[in-house]
JSON list of C-alpha atoms in Angstrom, two decimals:
[
{"chain": "A", "resi": 1, "resn": "MET", "atom": "CA", "xyz": [33.18, -30.70, -16.80]},
{"chain": "A", "resi": 2, "resn": "SER", "atom": "CA", "xyz": [30.15, -33.35, -17.08]},
{"chain": "A", "resi": 3, "resn": "LYS", "atom": "CA", "xyz": [28.59, -34.59, -20.16]},
{"chain": "A", "resi": 4, "resn": "LEU", "atom": "CA", "xyz": [24.96, -34.33, -20.67]},
{"chain": "A", "resi": 5, "resn": "ASN", "atom": "CA", "xyz": [24.35, -37.79, -20.40]},
{"chain": "A", "resi": 6, "resn": "GLU", "atom": "CA", "xyz": [26.11, -38.14, -17.05]},
{"chain": "A", "resi": 7, "resn": "LEU", "atom": "CA", "xyz": [23.78, -35.56, -15.31]},
{"chain": "A", "resi": 8, "resn": "ALA", "atom": "CA", "xyz": [22.47, -37.02, -12.27]},
{"chain": "A", "resi": 9, "resn": "PRO", "atom": "CA", "xyz": [20.96, -35.53, -8.85]},
{"chain": "A", "resi": 10, "resn": "ARG", "atom": "CA", "xyz": [23.37, -35.67, -5.77]},
{"chain": "A", "resi": 11, "resn": "GLU", "atom": "CA", "xyz": [23.44, -38.58, -3.79]},
{"chain": "A", "resi": 12, "resn": "GLY", "atom": "CA", "xyz": [20.63, -38.68, -1.35]},
{"chain": "A", "resi": 13, "resn": "SER", "atom": "CA", "xyz": [18.84, -35.79, -2.66]},
{"chain": "A", "resi": 14, "resn": "THR", "atom": "CA", "xyz": [15.81, -37.77, -4.27]},
{"chain": "A", "resi": 15, "resn": "LYS", "atom": "CA", "xyz": [13.68, -40.32, -2.95]},
{"chain": "A", "resi": 16, "resn": "GLY", "atom": "CA", "xyz": [11.82, -42.99, -5.05]},
{"chain": "A", "resi": 17, "resn": "ARG", "atom": "CA", "xyz": [8.28, -43.13, -5.01]},
{"chain": "A", "resi": 18, "resn": "MET", "atom": "CA", "xyz": [6.37, -45.36, -2.77]},
{"chain": "A", "resi": 19, "resn": "ARG", "atom": "CA", "xyz": [4.87, -48.21, -4.41]},
{"chain": "A", "resi": 20, "resn": "VAL", "atom": "CA", "xyz": [1.64, -48.95, -2.69]},
{"chain": "A", "resi": 21, "resn": "GLY", "atom": "CA", "xyz": [-0.27, -52.29, -2.74]},
{"chain": "A", "resi": 22, "resn": "ARG", "atom": "CA", "xyz": [2.71, -54.64, -3.46]},
{"chain": "A", "resi": 23, "resn": "GLY", "atom": "CA", "xyz": [2.47, -57.11, -0.46]},
{"chain": "A", "resi": 24, "resn": "PRO", "atom": "CA", "xyz": [2.62, -57.23, 3.21]},
{"chain": "A", "resi": 25, "resn": "GLY", "atom": "CA", "xyz": [6.34, -57.32, 3.09]},
{"chain": "A", "resi": 26, "resn": "SER", "atom": "CA", "xyz": [6.45, -53.67, 1.77]},
{"chain": "A", "resi": 27, "resn": "GLY", "atom": "CA", "xyz": [4.56, -52.14, 4.54]},
{"chain": "A", "resi": 28, "resn": "LYS", "atom": "CA", "xyz": [2.14, -50.49, 2.40]},
{"chain": "A", "resi": 29, "resn": "GLY", "atom": "CA", "xyz": [0.33, -53.55, 1.17]},
{"chain": "A", "resi": 30, "resn": "LYS", "atom": "CA", "xyz": [-3.38, -54.50, 1.45]},
{"chain": "A", "resi": 31, "resn": "THR", "atom": "CA", "xyz": [-5.10, -51.09, 2.09]},
{"chain": "A", "resi": 32, "resn": "ALA", "atom": "CA", "xyz": [-2.14, -49.05, 0.92]},
{"chain": "A", "resi": 33, "resn": "GLY", "atom": "CA", "xyz": [-2.40, -46.43, 3.54]},
{"chain": "A", "resi": 34, "resn": "ARG", "atom": "CA", "xyz": [-5.94, -45.76, 3.02]},
{"chain": "A", "resi": 35, "resn": "GLY", "atom": "CA", "xyz": [-7.44, -46.98, 6.06]},
{"chain": "A", "resi": 36, "resn": "VAL", "atom": "CA", "xyz": [-10.53, -49.27, 5.78]},
{"chain": "A", "resi": 37, "resn": "LYS", "atom": "CA", "xyz": [-13.55, -48.90, 3.54]},
{"chain": "A", "resi": 38, "resn": "GLY", "atom": "CA", "xyz": [-15.43, -45.75, 3.19]},
{"chain": "A", "resi": 39, "resn": "GLN", "atom": "CA", "xyz": [-15.47, -43.14, 0.46]},
{"chain": "A", "resi": 40, "resn": "LYS", "atom": "CA", "xyz": [-12.08, -41.97, 0.98]},
{"chain": "A", "resi": 41, "resn": "ALA", "atom": "CA", "xyz": [-10.51, -45.56, 0.38]},
{"chain": "A", "resi": 42, "resn": "ARG", "atom": "CA", "xyz": [-12.11, -45.55, -3.06]},
{"chain": "A", "resi": 43, "resn": "SER", "atom": "CA", "xyz": [-10.45, -43.71, -6.15]},
{"chain": "A", "resi": 44, "resn": "GLY", "atom": "CA", "xyz": [-11.83, -40.48, -7.48]},
{"chain": "A", "resi": 45, "resn": "VAL", "atom": "CA", "xyz": [-12.65, -38.92, -4.17]},
{"chain": "A", "resi": 46, "resn": "ALA", "atom": "CA", "xyz": [-13.10, -35.16, -4.16]},
{"chain": "A", "resi": 47, "resn": "ILE", "atom": "CA", "xyz": [-14.47, -33.97, -1.07]},
{"chain": "A", "resi": 48, "resn": "ALA", "atom": "CA", "xyz": [-12.55, -31.01, -0.26]},
{"chain": "A", "resi": 49, "resn": "GLY", "atom": "CA", "xyz": [-14.62, -28.49, 1.69]},
{"chain": "A", "resi": 50, "resn": "PHE", "atom": "CA", "xyz": [-17.51, -30.94, 2.14]},
{"chain": "A", "resi": 51, "resn": "GLU", "atom": "CA", "xyz": [-18.86, -30.88, 5.90]},
{"chain": "A", "resi": 52, "resn": "GLY", "atom": "CA", "xyz": [-21.10, -34.01, 5.99]},
{"chain": "A", "resi": 53, "resn": "GLY", "atom": "CA", "xyz": [-24.01, -31.89, 4.67]},
{"chain": "A", "resi": 54, "resn": "GLN", "atom": "CA", "xyz": [-23.51, -29.05, 7.20]},
{"chain": "A", "resi": 55, "resn": "MET", "atom": "CA", "xyz": [-23.22, -25.66, 5.46]},
{"chain": "A", "resi": 56, "resn": "PRO", "atom": "CA", "xyz": [-19.56, -25.40, 4.68]},
{"chain": "A", "resi": 57, "resn": "LEU", "atom": "CA", "xyz": [-17.59, -22.71, 6.11]},
{"chain": "A", "resi": 58, "resn": "HIS", "atom": "CA", "xyz": [-16.89, -20.84, 2.83]},
{"chain": "A", "resi": 59, "resn": "MET", "atom": "CA", "xyz": [-20.55, -20.80, 2.17]},
{"chain": "A", "resi": 60, "resn": "ARG", "atom": "CA", "xyz": [-21.47, -19.46, 5.89]},
{"chain": "A", "resi": 61, "resn": "MET", "atom": "CA", "xyz": [-19.10, -16.61, 5.69]},
{"chain": "A", "resi": 62, "resn": "PRO", "atom": "CA", "xyz": [-20.83, -13.12, 4.52]},
{"chain": "A", "resi": 63, "resn": "LYS", "atom": "CA", "xyz": [-20.05, -11.93, 0.99]},
{"chain": "A", "resi": 64, "resn": "ARG", "atom": "CA", "xyz": [-18.12, -8.59, 0.78]},
{"chain": "A", "resi": 65, "resn": "GLY", "atom": "CA", "xyz": [-17.52, -6.21, -1.90]},
{"chain": "A", "resi": 66, "resn": "PHE", "atom": "CA", "xyz": [-17.89, -6.17, -5.68]},
{"chain": "A", "resi": 67, "resn": "ASN", "atom": "CA", "xyz": [-15.57, -6.90, -8.52]},
{"chain": "A", "resi": 68, "resn": "ASN", "atom": "CA", "xyz": [-16.30, -4.52, -11.44]},
{"chain": "A", "resi": 69, "resn": "PRO", "atom": "CA", "xyz": [-15.84, -6.48, -14.65]},
{"chain": "A", "resi": 70, "resn": "ASN", "atom": "CA", "xyz": [-15.86, -3.01, -16.70]},
{"chain": "A", "resi": 71, "resn": "ALA", "atom": "CA", "xyz": [-13.16, -1.44, -14.63]},
{"chain": "A", "resi": 72, "resn": "LEU", "atom": "CA", "xyz": [-10.35, 0.02, -16.28]},
{"chain": "A", "resi": 73, "resn": "GLN", "atom": "CA", "xyz": [-6.90, -1.46, -15.56]},
{"chain": "A", "resi": 74, "resn": "PHE", "atom": "CA", "xyz": [-4.34, 1.42, -15.78]},
{"chain": "A", "resi": 75, "resn": "ALA", "atom": "CA", "xyz": [-0.44, 1.03, -15.92]},
{"chain": "A", "resi": 76, "resn": "GLU", "atom": "CA", "xyz": [0.28, 3.66, -13.17]},
{"chain": "A", "resi": 77, "resn": "VAL", "atom": "CA", "xyz": [3.36, 5.69, -13.59]},
{"chain": "A", "resi": 78, "resn": "ASN", "atom": "CA", "xyz": [4.74, 7.87, -10.49]},
{"chain": "A", "resi": 79, "resn": "LEU", "atom": "CA", "xyz": [6.72, 11.15, -11.06]},
{"chain": "A", "resi": 80, "resn": "TRP", "atom": "CA", "xyz": [9.78, 9.77, -9.41]},
{"chain": "A", "resi": 81, "resn": "ARG", "atom": "CA", "xyz": [9.89, 7.03, -11.84]},
{"chain": "A", "resi": 82, "resn": "LEU", "atom": "CA", "xyz": [9.80, 9.47, -14.83]},
{"chain": "A", "resi": 83, "resn": "GLU", "atom": "CA", "xyz": [12.59, 11.44, -13.23]},
{"chain": "A", "resi": 84, "resn": "GLN", "atom": "CA", "xyz": [14.67, 8.26, -12.71]},
{"chain": "A", "resi": 85, "resn": "ALA", "atom": "CA", "xyz": [14.13, 7.53, -16.62]},
{"chain": "A", "resi": 86, "resn": "VAL", "atom": "CA", "xyz": [15.40, 11.05, -17.52]},
{"chain": "A", "resi": 87, "resn": "GLU", "atom": "CA", "xyz": [18.35, 10.69, -15.28]},
{"chain": "A", "resi": 88, "resn": "ALA", "atom": "CA", "xyz": [19.15, 7.46, -16.69]},
{"chain": "A", "resi": 89, "resn": "GLY", "atom": "CA", "xyz": [19.02, 8.95, -20.25]},
{"chain": "A", "resi": 90, "resn": "LYS", "atom": "CA", "xyz": [16.16, 6.87, -21.28]},
{"chain": "A", "resi": 91, "resn": "LEU", "atom": "CA", "xyz": [14.03, 10.03, -21.61]},
{"chain": "A", "resi": 92, "resn": "SER", "atom": "CA", "xyz": [15.02, 13.36, -22.41]},
{"chain": "A", "resi": 93, "resn": "ALA", "atom": "CA", "xyz": [13.55, 16.74, -21.21]},
{"chain": "A", "resi": 94, "resn": "GLY", "atom": "CA", "xyz": [11.26, 18.73, -23.49]},
{"chain": "A", "resi": 95, "resn": "GLN", "atom": "CA", "xyz": [10.55, 15.23, -25.36]},
{"chain": "A", "resi": 96, "resn": "ALA", "atom": "CA", "xyz": [6.94, 14.38, -26.19]},
{"chain": "A", "resi": 97, "resn": "VAL", "atom": "CA", "xyz": [6.18, 11.50, -24.06]},
{"chain": "A", "resi": 98, "resn": "ASP", "atom": "CA", "xyz": [3.19, 9.13, -24.75]},
{"chain": "A", "resi": 99, "resn": "SER", "atom": "CA", "xyz": [2.68, 5.27, -23.94]},
{"chain": "A", "resi": 100, "resn": "GLY", "atom": "CA", "xyz": [4.67, 4.06, -26.66]},
{"chain": "A", "resi": 101, "resn": "VAL", "atom": "CA", "xyz": [7.76, 6.33, -25.64]},
{"chain": "A", "resi": 102, "resn": "LEU", "atom": "CA", "xyz": [7.28, 4.98, -21.96]},
{"chain": "A", "resi": 103, "resn": "ILE", "atom": "CA", "xyz": [7.30, 1.19, -23.12]},
{"chain": "A", "resi": 104, "resn": "ALA", "atom": "CA", "xyz": [10.46, 1.90, -25.23]},
{"chain": "A", "resi": 105, "resn": "ALA", "atom": "CA", "xyz": [12.15, 3.34, -22.12]},
{"chain": "A", "resi": 106, "resn": "GLY", "atom": "CA", "xyz": [11.21, 0.64, -19.86]},
{"chain": "A", "resi": 107, "resn": "VAL", "atom": "CA", "xyz": [9.13, 2.91, -17.68]},
{"chain": "A", "resi": 108, "resn": "VAL", "atom": "CA", "xyz": [5.99, 0.64, -18.29]},
{"chain": "A", "resi": 109, "resn": "ARG", "atom": "CA", "xyz": [5.88, -2.79, -19.20]},
{"chain": "A", "resi": 110, "resn": "ARG", "atom": "CA", "xyz": [2.11, -2.94, -20.95]},
{"chain": "A", "resi": 111, "resn": "VAL", "atom": "CA", "xyz": [-0.33, -0.12, -21.18]},
{"chain": "A", "resi": 112, "resn": "ARG", "atom": "CA", "xyz": [-3.40, -2.04, -20.59]},
{"chain": "A", "resi": 113, "resn": "ASP", "atom": "CA", "xyz": [-6.36, 0.52, -20.79]},
{"chain": "A", "resi": 114, "resn": "GLY", "atom": "CA", "xyz": [-4.11, 3.49, -20.58]},
{"chain": "A", "resi": 115, "resn": "VAL", "atom": "CA", "xyz": [-1.48, 5.17, -18.48]},
{"chain": "A", "resi": 116, "resn": "LYS", "atom": "CA", "xyz": [-2.30, 6.98, -15.50]},
{"chain": "A", "resi": 117, "resn": "LEU", "atom": "CA", "xyz": [0.26, 9.71, -14.09]},
{"chain": "A", "resi": 118, "resn": "LEU", "atom": "CA", "xyz": [0.48, 9.68, -10.26]},
{"chain": "A", "resi": 119, "resn": "GLY", "atom": "CA", "xyz": [1.93, 12.36, -8.17]},
{"chain": "A", "resi": 120, "resn": "LYS", "atom": "CA", "xyz": [4.37, 10.69, -5.96]},
{"chain": "A", "resi": 121, "resn": "GLY", "atom": "CA", "xyz": [7.93, 11.78, -5.98]},
{"chain": "A", "resi": 122, "resn": "GLU", "atom": "CA", "xyz": [9.65, 15.00, -7.51]},
{"chain": "A", "resi": 123, "resn": "ILE", "atom": "CA", "xyz": [10.08, 15.88, -11.06]},
{"chain": "A", "resi": 124, "resn": "LYS", "atom": "CA", "xyz": [12.77, 18.41, -12.28]},
{"chain": "A", "resi": 125, "resn": "SER", "atom": "CA", "xyz": [12.85, 17.79, -15.87]},
{"chain": "A", "resi": 126, "resn": "ALA", "atom": "CA", "xyz": [10.17, 19.46, -18.46]},
{"chain": "A", "resi": 127, "resn": "LEU", "atom": "CA", "xyz": [8.37, 16.68, -20.08]},
{"chain": "A", "resi": 128, "resn": "ASN", "atom": "CA", "xyz": [5.52, 16.98, -22.54]},
{"chain": "A", "resi": 129, "resn": "LEU", "atom": "CA", "xyz": [3.23, 14.17, -21.35]},
{"chain": "A", "resi": 130, "resn": "THR", "atom": "CA", "xyz": [0.25, 12.41, -23.16]},
{"chain": "A", "resi": 131, "resn": "VAL", "atom": "CA", "xyz": [-1.62, 10.18, -20.68]},
{"chain": "A", "resi": 132, "resn": "TYR", "atom": "CA", "xyz": [-4.94, 8.87, -20.35]},
{"chain": "A", "resi": 133, "resn": "ALA", "atom": "CA", "xyz": [-5.48, 10.02, -16.81]},
{"chain": "A", "resi": 134, "resn": "ALA", "atom": "CA", "xyz": [-3.50, 12.17, -14.32]},
{"chain": "A", "resi": 135, "resn": "THR", "atom": "CA", "xyz": [-4.16, 13.26, -10.75]},
{"chain": "A", "resi": 136, "resn": "PRO", "atom": "CA", "xyz": [-4.31, 16.75, -10.12]},
{"chain": "A", "resi": 137, "resn": "SER", "atom": "CA", "xyz": [-1.28, 16.83, -7.93]},
{"chain": "A", "resi": 138, "resn": "ALA", "atom": "CA", "xyz": [0.84, 15.20, -10.96]},
{"chain": "A", "resi": 139, "resn": "ILE", "atom": "CA", "xyz": [-0.31, 17.85, -13.24]},
{"chain": "A", "resi": 140, "resn": "ALA", "atom": "CA", "xyz": [0.65, 20.72, -11.11]},
{"chain": "A", "resi": 141, "resn": "ALA", "atom": "CA", "xyz": [4.02, 19.03, -10.32]},
{"chain": "A", "resi": 142, "resn": "VAL", "atom": "CA", "xyz": [4.92, 18.64, -14.07]},
{"chain": "A", "resi": 143, "resn": "GLU", "atom": "CA", "xyz": [3.64, 22.17, -14.82]},
{"chain": "A", "resi": 144, "resn": "LYS", "atom": "CA", "xyz": [5.71, 23.66, -12.23]},
{"chain": "A", "resi": 145, "resn": "ALA", "atom": "CA", "xyz": [8.67, 21.88, -13.53]},
{"chain": "A", "resi": 146, "resn": "GLY", "atom": "CA", "xyz": [7.93, 23.57, -16.89]},
{"chain": "A", "resi": 147, "resn": "GLY", "atom": "CA", "xyz": [6.37, 20.72, -18.81]},
{"chain": "A", "resi": 148, "resn": "THR", "atom": "CA", "xyz": [2.80, 20.03, -19.94]},
{"chain": "A", "resi": 149, "resn": "VAL", "atom": "CA", "xyz": [0.44, 17.08, -19.32]},
{"chain": "A", "resi": 150, "resn": "THR", "atom": "CA", "xyz": [-2.21, 16.16, -22.08]},
{"chain": "A", "resi": 151, "resn": "VAL", "atom": "CA", "xyz": [-4.99, 14.12, -20.63]},
{"chain": "A", "resi": 152, "resn": "THR", "atom": "CA", "xyz": [-6.79, 11.82, -23.24]},
{"chain": "A", "resi": 153, "resn": "ARG", "atom": "CA", "xyz": [-9.69, 10.55, -21.00]},
{"chain": "A", "resi": 154, "resn": "PRO", "atom": "CA", "xyz": [-13.17, 11.49, -22.40]},
{"chain": "A", "resi": 155, "resn": "VAL", "atom": "CA", "xyz": [-14.75, 13.76, -19.99]},
{"chain": "A", "resi": 156, "resn": "LYS", "atom": "CA", "xyz": [-17.94, 12.80, -18.74]},
{"chain": "A", "resi": 157, "resn": "ALA", "atom": "CA", "xyz": [-21.16, 14.98, -19.74]},
{"chain": "A", "resi": 158, "resn": "GLU", "atom": "CA", "xyz": [-22.53, 16.82, -16.46]},
{"chain": "A", "resi": 159, "resn": "ALA", "atom": "CA", "xyz": [-25.67, 15.11, -15.54]},
{"chain": "A", "resi": 160, "resn": "GLU", "atom": "CA", "xyz": [-28.76, 17.46, -16.16]},
{"chain": "A", "resi": 161, "resn": "ALA", "atom": "CA", "xyz": [-30.72, 18.15, -13.09]}
]
């Protein structure tokens, strides 16, 4: 077993850095691989994306889409994932399941703005779920299995016409 002070990389696996500007014998003397004169021969050059005054490509392309800063980010849970947790013994049938229980069971890592129940897969266990949002197919599947789904998302008031 090697000691900590004797650790070294394998022979030939690393390469020393090129020391430029150290005379003509080094092969990287004088201009040090930068060519001759010009902006790119100087230090502090940052011209990525500059096209000599022509409108750069990233500015010529059309803008698409919209990123809503107020959009809610959900921790999404499918039915098959809940059933998998029940089979593994992390959740039990008839148990009241909310976001805290899902985190403790390792079904979701973090809650973000709430848990959304999606209807992919099958569920055979009767679970009493409390989630922020759920799809109609997921609610139907849980109720068919004998469980309940309580949705805590506030209901939008109908717009008066």
